mmCIF file of C-alpha atoms and ligand atoms in Angstrom:
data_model
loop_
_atom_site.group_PDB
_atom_site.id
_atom_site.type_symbol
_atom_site.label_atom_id
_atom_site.label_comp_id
_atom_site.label_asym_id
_atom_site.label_seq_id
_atom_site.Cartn_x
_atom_site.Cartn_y
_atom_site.Cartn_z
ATOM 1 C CA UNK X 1 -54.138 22.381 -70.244
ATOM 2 C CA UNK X 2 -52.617 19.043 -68.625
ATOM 3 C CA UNK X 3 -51.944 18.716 -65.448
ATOM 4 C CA UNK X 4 -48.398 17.893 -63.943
ATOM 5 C CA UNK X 5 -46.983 16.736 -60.793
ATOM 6 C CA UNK X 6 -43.347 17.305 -60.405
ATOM 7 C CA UNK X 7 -40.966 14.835 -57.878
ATOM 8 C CA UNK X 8 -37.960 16.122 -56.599
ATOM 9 C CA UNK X 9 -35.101 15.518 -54.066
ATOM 10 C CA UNK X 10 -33.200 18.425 -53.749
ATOM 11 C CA UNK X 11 -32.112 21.627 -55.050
ATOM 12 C CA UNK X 12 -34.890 22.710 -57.505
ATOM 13 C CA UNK X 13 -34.034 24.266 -60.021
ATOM 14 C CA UNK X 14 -35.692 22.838 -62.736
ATOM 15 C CA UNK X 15 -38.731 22.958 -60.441
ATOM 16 C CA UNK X 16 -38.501 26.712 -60.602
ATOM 17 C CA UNK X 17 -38.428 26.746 -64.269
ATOM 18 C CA UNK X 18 -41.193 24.907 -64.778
ATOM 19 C CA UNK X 19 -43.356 26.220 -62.433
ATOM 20 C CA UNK X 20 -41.937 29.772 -64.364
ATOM 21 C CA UNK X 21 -42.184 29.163 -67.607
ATOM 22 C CA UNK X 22 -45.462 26.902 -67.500
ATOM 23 C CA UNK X 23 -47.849 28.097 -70.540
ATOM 24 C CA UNK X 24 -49.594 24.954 -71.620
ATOM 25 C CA UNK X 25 -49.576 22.919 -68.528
ATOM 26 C CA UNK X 26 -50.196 23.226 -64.828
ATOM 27 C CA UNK X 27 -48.151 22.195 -61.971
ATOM 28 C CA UNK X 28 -50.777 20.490 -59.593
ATOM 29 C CA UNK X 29 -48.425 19.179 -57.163
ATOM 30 C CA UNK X 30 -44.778 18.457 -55.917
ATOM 31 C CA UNK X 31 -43.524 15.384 -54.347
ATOM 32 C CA UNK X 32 -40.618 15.543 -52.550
ATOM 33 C CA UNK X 33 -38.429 11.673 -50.778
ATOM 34 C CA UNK X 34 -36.274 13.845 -48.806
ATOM 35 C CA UNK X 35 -37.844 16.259 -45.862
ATOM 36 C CA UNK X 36 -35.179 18.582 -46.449
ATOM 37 C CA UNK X 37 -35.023 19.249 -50.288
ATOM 38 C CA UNK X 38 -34.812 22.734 -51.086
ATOM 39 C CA UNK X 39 -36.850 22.799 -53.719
ATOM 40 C CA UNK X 40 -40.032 22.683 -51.742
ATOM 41 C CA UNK X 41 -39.514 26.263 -51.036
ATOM 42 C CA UNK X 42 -40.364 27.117 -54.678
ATOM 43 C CA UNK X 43 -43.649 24.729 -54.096
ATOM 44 C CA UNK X 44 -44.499 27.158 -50.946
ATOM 45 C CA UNK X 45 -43.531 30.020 -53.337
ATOM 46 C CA UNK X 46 -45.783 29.598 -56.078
ATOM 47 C CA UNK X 47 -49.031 27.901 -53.796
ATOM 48 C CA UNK X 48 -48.889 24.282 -55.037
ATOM 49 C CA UNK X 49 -49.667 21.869 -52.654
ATOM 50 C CA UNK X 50 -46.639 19.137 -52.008
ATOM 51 C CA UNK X 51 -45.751 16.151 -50.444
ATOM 52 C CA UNK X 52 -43.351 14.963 -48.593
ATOM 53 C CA UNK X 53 -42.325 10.984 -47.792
ATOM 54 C CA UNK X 54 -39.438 10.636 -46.713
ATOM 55 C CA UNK X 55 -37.692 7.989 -44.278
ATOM 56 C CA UNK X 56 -38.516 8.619 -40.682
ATOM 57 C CA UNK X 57 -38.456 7.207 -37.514
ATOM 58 C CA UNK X 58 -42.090 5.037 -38.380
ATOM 59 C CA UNK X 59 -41.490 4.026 -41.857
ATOM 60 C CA UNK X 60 -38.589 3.195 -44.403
ATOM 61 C CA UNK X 61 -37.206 4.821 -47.739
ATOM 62 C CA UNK X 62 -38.973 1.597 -49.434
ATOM 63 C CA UNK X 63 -42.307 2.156 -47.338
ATOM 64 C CA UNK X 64 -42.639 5.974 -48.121
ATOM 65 C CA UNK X 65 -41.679 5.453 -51.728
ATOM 66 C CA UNK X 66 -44.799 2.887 -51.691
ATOM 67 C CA UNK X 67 -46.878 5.471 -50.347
ATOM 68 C CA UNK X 68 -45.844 8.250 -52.447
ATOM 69 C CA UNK X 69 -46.292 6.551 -56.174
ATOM 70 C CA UNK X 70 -49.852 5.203 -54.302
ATOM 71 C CA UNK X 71 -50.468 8.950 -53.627
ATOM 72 C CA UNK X 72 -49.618 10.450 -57.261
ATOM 73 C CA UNK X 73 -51.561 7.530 -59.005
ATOM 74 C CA UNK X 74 -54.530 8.841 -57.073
ATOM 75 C CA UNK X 75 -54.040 12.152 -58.146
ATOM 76 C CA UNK X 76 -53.180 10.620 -61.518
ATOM 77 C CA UNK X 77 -52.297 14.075 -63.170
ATOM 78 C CA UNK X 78 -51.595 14.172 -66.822
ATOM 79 C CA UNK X 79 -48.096 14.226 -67.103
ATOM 80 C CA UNK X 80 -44.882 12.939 -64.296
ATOM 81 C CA UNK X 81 -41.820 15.294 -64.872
ATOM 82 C CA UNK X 82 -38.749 13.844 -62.504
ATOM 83 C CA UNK X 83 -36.548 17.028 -61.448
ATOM 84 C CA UNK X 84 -33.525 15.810 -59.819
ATOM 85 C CA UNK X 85 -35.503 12.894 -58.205
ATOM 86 C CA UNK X 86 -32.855 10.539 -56.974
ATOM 87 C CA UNK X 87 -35.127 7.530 -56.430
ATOM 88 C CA UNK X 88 -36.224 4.642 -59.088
ATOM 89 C CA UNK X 89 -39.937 4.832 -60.204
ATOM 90 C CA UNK X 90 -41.498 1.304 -59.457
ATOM 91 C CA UNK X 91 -41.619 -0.868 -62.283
ATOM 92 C CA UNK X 92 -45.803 -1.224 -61.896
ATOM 93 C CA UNK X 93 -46.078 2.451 -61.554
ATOM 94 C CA UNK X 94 -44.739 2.620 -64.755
ATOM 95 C CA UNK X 95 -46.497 0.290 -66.549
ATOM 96 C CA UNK X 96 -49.538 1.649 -65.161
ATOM 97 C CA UNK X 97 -48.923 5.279 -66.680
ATOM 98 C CA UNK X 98 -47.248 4.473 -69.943
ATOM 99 C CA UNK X 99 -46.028 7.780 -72.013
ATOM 100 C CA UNK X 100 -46.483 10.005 -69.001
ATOM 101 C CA UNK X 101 -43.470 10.116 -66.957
ATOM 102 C CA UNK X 102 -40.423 12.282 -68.212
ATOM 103 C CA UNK X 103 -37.199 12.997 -66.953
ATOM 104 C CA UNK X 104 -34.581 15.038 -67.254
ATOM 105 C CA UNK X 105 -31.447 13.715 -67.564
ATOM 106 C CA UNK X 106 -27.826 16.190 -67.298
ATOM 107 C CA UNK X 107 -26.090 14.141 -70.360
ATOM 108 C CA UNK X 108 -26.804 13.157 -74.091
ATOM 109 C CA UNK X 109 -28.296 10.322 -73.811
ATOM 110 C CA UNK X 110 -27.604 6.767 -74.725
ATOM 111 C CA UNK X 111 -24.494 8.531 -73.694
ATOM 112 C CA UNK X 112 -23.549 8.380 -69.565
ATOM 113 C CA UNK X 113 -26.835 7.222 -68.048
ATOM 114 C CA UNK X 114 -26.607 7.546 -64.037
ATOM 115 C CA UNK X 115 -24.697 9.324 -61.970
ATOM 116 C CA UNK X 116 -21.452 11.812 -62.511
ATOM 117 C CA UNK X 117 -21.942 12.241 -66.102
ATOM 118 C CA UNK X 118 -20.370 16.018 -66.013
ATOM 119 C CA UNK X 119 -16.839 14.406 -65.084
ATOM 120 C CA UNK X 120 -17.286 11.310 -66.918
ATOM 121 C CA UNK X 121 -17.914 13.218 -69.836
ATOM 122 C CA UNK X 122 -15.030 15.076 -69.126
ATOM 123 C CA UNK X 123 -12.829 12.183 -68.587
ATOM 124 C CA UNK X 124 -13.843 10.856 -71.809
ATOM 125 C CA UNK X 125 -12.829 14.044 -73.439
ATOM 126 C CA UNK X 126 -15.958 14.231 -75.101
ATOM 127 C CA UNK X 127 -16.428 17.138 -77.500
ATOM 128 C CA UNK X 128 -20.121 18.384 -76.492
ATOM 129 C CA UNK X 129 -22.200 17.406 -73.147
ATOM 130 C CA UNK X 130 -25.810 18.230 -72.416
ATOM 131 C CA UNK X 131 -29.126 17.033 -71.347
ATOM 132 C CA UNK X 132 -31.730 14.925 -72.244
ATOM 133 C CA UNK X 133 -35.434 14.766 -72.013
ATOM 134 C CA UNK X 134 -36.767 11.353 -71.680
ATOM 135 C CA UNK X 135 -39.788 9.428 -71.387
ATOM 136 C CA UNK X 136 -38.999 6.944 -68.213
ATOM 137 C CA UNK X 137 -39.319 3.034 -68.613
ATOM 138 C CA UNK X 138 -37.754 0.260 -66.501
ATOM 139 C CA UNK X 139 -34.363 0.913 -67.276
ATOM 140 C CA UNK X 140 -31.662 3.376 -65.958
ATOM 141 C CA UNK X 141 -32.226 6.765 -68.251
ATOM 142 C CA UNK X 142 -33.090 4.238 -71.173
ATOM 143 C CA UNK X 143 -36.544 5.939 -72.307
ATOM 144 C CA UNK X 144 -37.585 7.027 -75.376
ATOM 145 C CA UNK X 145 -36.192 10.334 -75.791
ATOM 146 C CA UNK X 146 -38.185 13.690 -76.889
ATOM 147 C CA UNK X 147 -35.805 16.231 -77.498
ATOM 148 C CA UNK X 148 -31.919 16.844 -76.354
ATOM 149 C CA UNK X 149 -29.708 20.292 -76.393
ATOM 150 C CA UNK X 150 -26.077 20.156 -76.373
ATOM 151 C CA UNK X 151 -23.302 22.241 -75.631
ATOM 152 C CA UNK X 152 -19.593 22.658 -75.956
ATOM 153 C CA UNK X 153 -17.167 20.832 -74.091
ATOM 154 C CA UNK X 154 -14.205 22.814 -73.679
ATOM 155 C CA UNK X 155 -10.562 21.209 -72.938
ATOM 156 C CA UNK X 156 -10.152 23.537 -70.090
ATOM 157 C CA UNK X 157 -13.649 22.794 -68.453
ATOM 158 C CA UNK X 158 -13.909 21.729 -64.530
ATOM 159 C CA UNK X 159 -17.490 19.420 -63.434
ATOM 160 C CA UNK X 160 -18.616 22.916 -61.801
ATOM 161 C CA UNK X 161 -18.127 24.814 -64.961
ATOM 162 C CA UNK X 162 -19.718 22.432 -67.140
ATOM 163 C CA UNK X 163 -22.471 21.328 -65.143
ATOM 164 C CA UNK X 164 -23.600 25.114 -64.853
ATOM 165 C CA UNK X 165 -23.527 25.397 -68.609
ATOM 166 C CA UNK X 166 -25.934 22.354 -68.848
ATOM 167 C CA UNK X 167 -27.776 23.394 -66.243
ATOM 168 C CA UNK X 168 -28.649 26.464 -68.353
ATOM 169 C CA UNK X 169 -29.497 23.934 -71.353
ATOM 170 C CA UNK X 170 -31.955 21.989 -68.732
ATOM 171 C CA UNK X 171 -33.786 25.088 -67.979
ATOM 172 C CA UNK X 172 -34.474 26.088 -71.498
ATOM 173 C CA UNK X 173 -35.055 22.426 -72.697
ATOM 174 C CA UNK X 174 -37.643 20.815 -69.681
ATOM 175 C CA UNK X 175 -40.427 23.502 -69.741
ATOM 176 C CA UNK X 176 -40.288 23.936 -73.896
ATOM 177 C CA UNK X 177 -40.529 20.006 -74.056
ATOM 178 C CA UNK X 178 -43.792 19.689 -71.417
ATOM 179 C CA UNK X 179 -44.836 22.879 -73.262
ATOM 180 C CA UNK X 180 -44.562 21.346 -76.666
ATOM 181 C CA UNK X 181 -46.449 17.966 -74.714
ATOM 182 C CA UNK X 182 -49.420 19.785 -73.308
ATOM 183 C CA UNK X 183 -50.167 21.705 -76.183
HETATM 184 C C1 GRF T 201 -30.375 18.162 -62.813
HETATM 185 O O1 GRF T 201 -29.074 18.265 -63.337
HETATM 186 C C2 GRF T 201 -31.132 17.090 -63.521
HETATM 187 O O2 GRF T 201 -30.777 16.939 -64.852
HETATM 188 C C3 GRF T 201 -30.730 15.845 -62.760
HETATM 189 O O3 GRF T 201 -30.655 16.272 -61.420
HETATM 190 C C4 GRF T 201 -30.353 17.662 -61.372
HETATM 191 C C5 GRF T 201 -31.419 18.304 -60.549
HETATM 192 O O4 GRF T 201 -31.157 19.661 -60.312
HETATM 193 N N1 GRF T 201 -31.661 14.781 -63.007
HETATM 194 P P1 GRF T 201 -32.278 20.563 -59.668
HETATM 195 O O5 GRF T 201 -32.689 19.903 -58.364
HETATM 196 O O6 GRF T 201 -33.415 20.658 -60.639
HETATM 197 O O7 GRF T 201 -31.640 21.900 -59.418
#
């Protein structure tokens, strides 16, 4: 069984499928850079302790992010799974845990790394969109990737439309691949 801390910023949805549809692993902890994310309900939900450092009044976004990757290599869990968390992972963080952080990423990678990739992939008329799951390094969504799932692109498809469809893909793909990992 490895353990796995998931990092978040918002919504959480993937959160909720992983905590869901964990089988091989266990979700020992949920980091969260903004106070307000609504994902940290699902943390409350299911009993697993979380963490939130976000930028207040007595530190910055760069002082809390310090303190949070200080935190998680302390609890040093097996695996790092990024869920929608909009913040870069310090470069010595991840040379420190090589193989172990993952991401999920709403595009088929090489293909539109960053942000907007539902429109830009819709701009580019691309055929088929999906999501990636990654391992992290130093670049932007450049990691080794583990496994993908794809969808159709359809001519008459709006970002909202499409990103719902992959969003679908995301939640079948991210707990099957840290499944697969921890098994
Ligand atoms: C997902 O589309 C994920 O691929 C991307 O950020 C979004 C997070 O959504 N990295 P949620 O917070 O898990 O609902």
């Amino acid at each position: 069984m490895k353990t796995v801390a998931v990092l978040i910023s918002g919504r959480g949805s993937n959160l909720l499928n992983l905590l869901e549809c964990a089988r091989n692993y266990k979700i020992i902890a949920v980091y969260s850079n903004k106070a307000e994310a609504l994902g940290l309900q699902y943390a409350e939900r299911f009993q697993i302790p979380y963490f939130i450092f976000a930028k207040n009044t007595e530190y910055s976004a760069l002082e809390q992010k310090t303190k949070l990757f200080e935190h998680l290599a302390n609890l040093n869990p097996d695996l790092i799974a990024l869920a929608g968390f909009m913040s870069i992972v310090p470069t010595d963080f991840i040379q420190k845990f090589p193989s172990r952080i993952i991401n999920i990423h709403p595009a088929l990678l090489p293909k539109f790394p960053g942000l907007n990739t539902h429109q830009r992939a819709i701009d580019a008329k691309e055929k088929e969109h999906g999501c990636t799951v990654h391992y992290v390094d130093e670049g932007i969504d450049t990691g080794e990737i583990i496994a993908q799932a794809s969808c159709p692109l359809l001519p008459e498809d709006t970002e909202d439309a499409l990103a719902s469809r992959v969003l679908k893909l995301e939640h079948q793909l991210y707990p099957e691949v840290l499944n697969n990992l921890s098994a």
